[in-house]
Coordinates of C-alpha atoms in Angstrom, one line a residue:
M74 CA -9.2 -10.6 -20.3
G75 CA -10.9 -7.9 -22.4
I76 CA -10.3 -4.2 -21.8
G77 CA -14.0 -3.7 -20.8
T78 CA -13.8 -6.2 -18.1
N79 CA -10.4 -5.4 -16.5
I80 CA -10.9 -1.6 -16.0
P81 CA -12.0 -1.9 -12.3
I82 CA -8.7 -3.4 -11.3
Y83 CA -6.9 -0.3 -12.4
N84 CA -9.3 2.0 -10.4
I85 CA -8.5 0.4 -7.0
R86 CA -6.3 2.5 -4.7
Q87 CA -5.1 1.8 -1.2
E88 CA -6.8 3.9 1.4
R89 CA -4.6 5.8 3.8
N90 CA -5.6 3.7 6.8
E91 CA -6.0 0.4 4.9
N92 CA -3.7 -2.4 5.9
P93 CA -1.4 -3.4 2.9
A94 CA -2.5 -7.1 3.2
A95 CA -6.2 -6.0 3.1
F96 CA -5.5 -3.9 0.1
Y97 CA -3.7 -6.8 -1.7
E98 CA -6.7 -9.0 -0.9
R99 CA -9.1 -6.5 -2.3
L100 CA -6.9 -6.3 -5.4
C101 CA -7.0 -10.1 -5.8
N102 CA -10.7 -10.3 -5.3
T103 CA -11.3 -7.6 -7.9
C104 CA -9.0 -9.5 -10.2
K105 CA -11.0 -12.7 -9.7
R106 CA -14.2 -10.9 -10.3
Y107 CA -13.4 -8.9 -13.4
T108 CA -10.6 -10.9 -15.2
D109 CA -9.8 -14.4 -16.0
L110 CA -6.5 -14.2 -14.2
D111 CA -5.8 -16.4 -11.2
P112 CA -4.0 -14.2 -8.6
E113 CA -2.4 -17.3 -7.2
A114 CA -0.9 -18.3 -10.5
I115 CA 2.5 -17.0 -11.8
N116 CA 0.8 -15.0 -14.6
G117 CA -1.7 -13.5 -12.2
K118 CA 1.1 -12.4 -9.8
W119 CA 3.1 -10.8 -12.6
V120 CA 0.1 -8.6 -13.3
L121 CA -0.8 -8.0 -9.7
I122 CA 2.6 -7.1 -8.3
P123 CA 3.1 -4.0 -10.4
L124 CA -0.5 -3.0 -9.7
F125 CA 0.1 -3.5 -6.0
I126 CA 3.2 -1.3 -6.1
G127 CA 1.6 1.4 -8.3
Q128 CA -1.7 1.6 -6.5
S129 CA -0.5 1.5 -2.9
Y130 CA -0.8 4.6 -0.7
E131 CA 1.8 7.3 -1.5
D132 CA 4.3 6.5 1.3
I133 CA 4.2 2.8 0.7
R134 CA 4.3 3.2 -3.1
K135 CA 7.4 5.5 -2.9
K136 CA 9.2 2.9 -0.7
L137 CA 8.4 0.0 -3.0
Q138 CA 9.3 1.9 -6.1
K139 CA 12.8 2.6 -4.7
L140 CA 13.5 -1.1 -4.3
E141 CA 15.8 -2.5 -6.9
G142 CA 14.0 -5.2 -8.8
A143 CA 10.7 -4.6 -6.9
S144 CA 8.5 -6.1 -9.6
G145 CA 10.6 -9.2 -9.6
K146 CA 10.1 -9.8 -5.8
N147 CA 7.5 -12.1 -4.5
I148 CA 4.4 -10.6 -3.0
E149 CA 5.3 -11.8 0.5
E150 CA 8.5 -9.7 0.5
L151 CA 6.6 -6.7 -0.8
L152 CA 3.9 -7.0 1.8
E153 CA 6.5 -7.3 4.6
I154 CA 8.1 -4.0 3.4
A155 CA 4.7 -2.3 3.0
M156 CA 3.7 -3.3 6.5
K157 CA 6.8 -1.8 8.0
V158 CA 6.1 1.5 6.2
Y159 CA 2.4 1.3 7.3
D160 CA 3.4 0.6 11.0
R161 CA 6.1 3.2 11.0
R162 CA 3.5 5.8 9.9
D163 CA 1.6 5.3 13.1
D164 CA 4.8 5.8 15.2
E165 CA 5.6 9.0 13.2
E166 CA 2.1 10.4 13.8
R167 CA 2.3 9.7 17.5
K168 CA 5.6 11.5 17.7
K169 CA 4.3 14.4 15.7
G170 CA 1.3 14.7 18.0
A171 CA 3.6 14.6 21.1
R172 CA 5.7 17.4 19.6
V173 CA 2.6 19.5 18.9
L174 CA 1.4 19.0 22.4
A175 CA 4.8 19.8 23.9
M176 CA 5.0 23.0 21.9
A177 CA 1.5 24.0 23.0
L178 CA 2.3 23.3 26.6
R179 CA 5.6 25.3 26.3
E180 CA 3.7 28.3 24.8
G181 CA 1.2 28.1 27.6
Y182 CA 4.0 28.3 30.2
E183 CA 5.7 31.3 28.5
E184 CA 2.6 33.4 28.7

């Protein structure tokens, strides 16, 4: 795994609306393409787990970084936590939208 071949793996970032499992799969595919690491092997996971944590979207990254022993956890546990944050984000956006709509309606009635 030479430095010239593994650079693309460090440039991958999770998109805001990208499912964490899809992001991890993209990370694994890039690893297979540009390195000699096997993402399914222990050594490959040791490399990919810190990358997954560090290159996840901001809210997911913060949650994963707060976990004690996060880089020692298996990817299934991390994906489960990441999915909860990802799903909760949609709920929070709906609530925020409802609050904005309620305030707009309230202002309309006060005029």
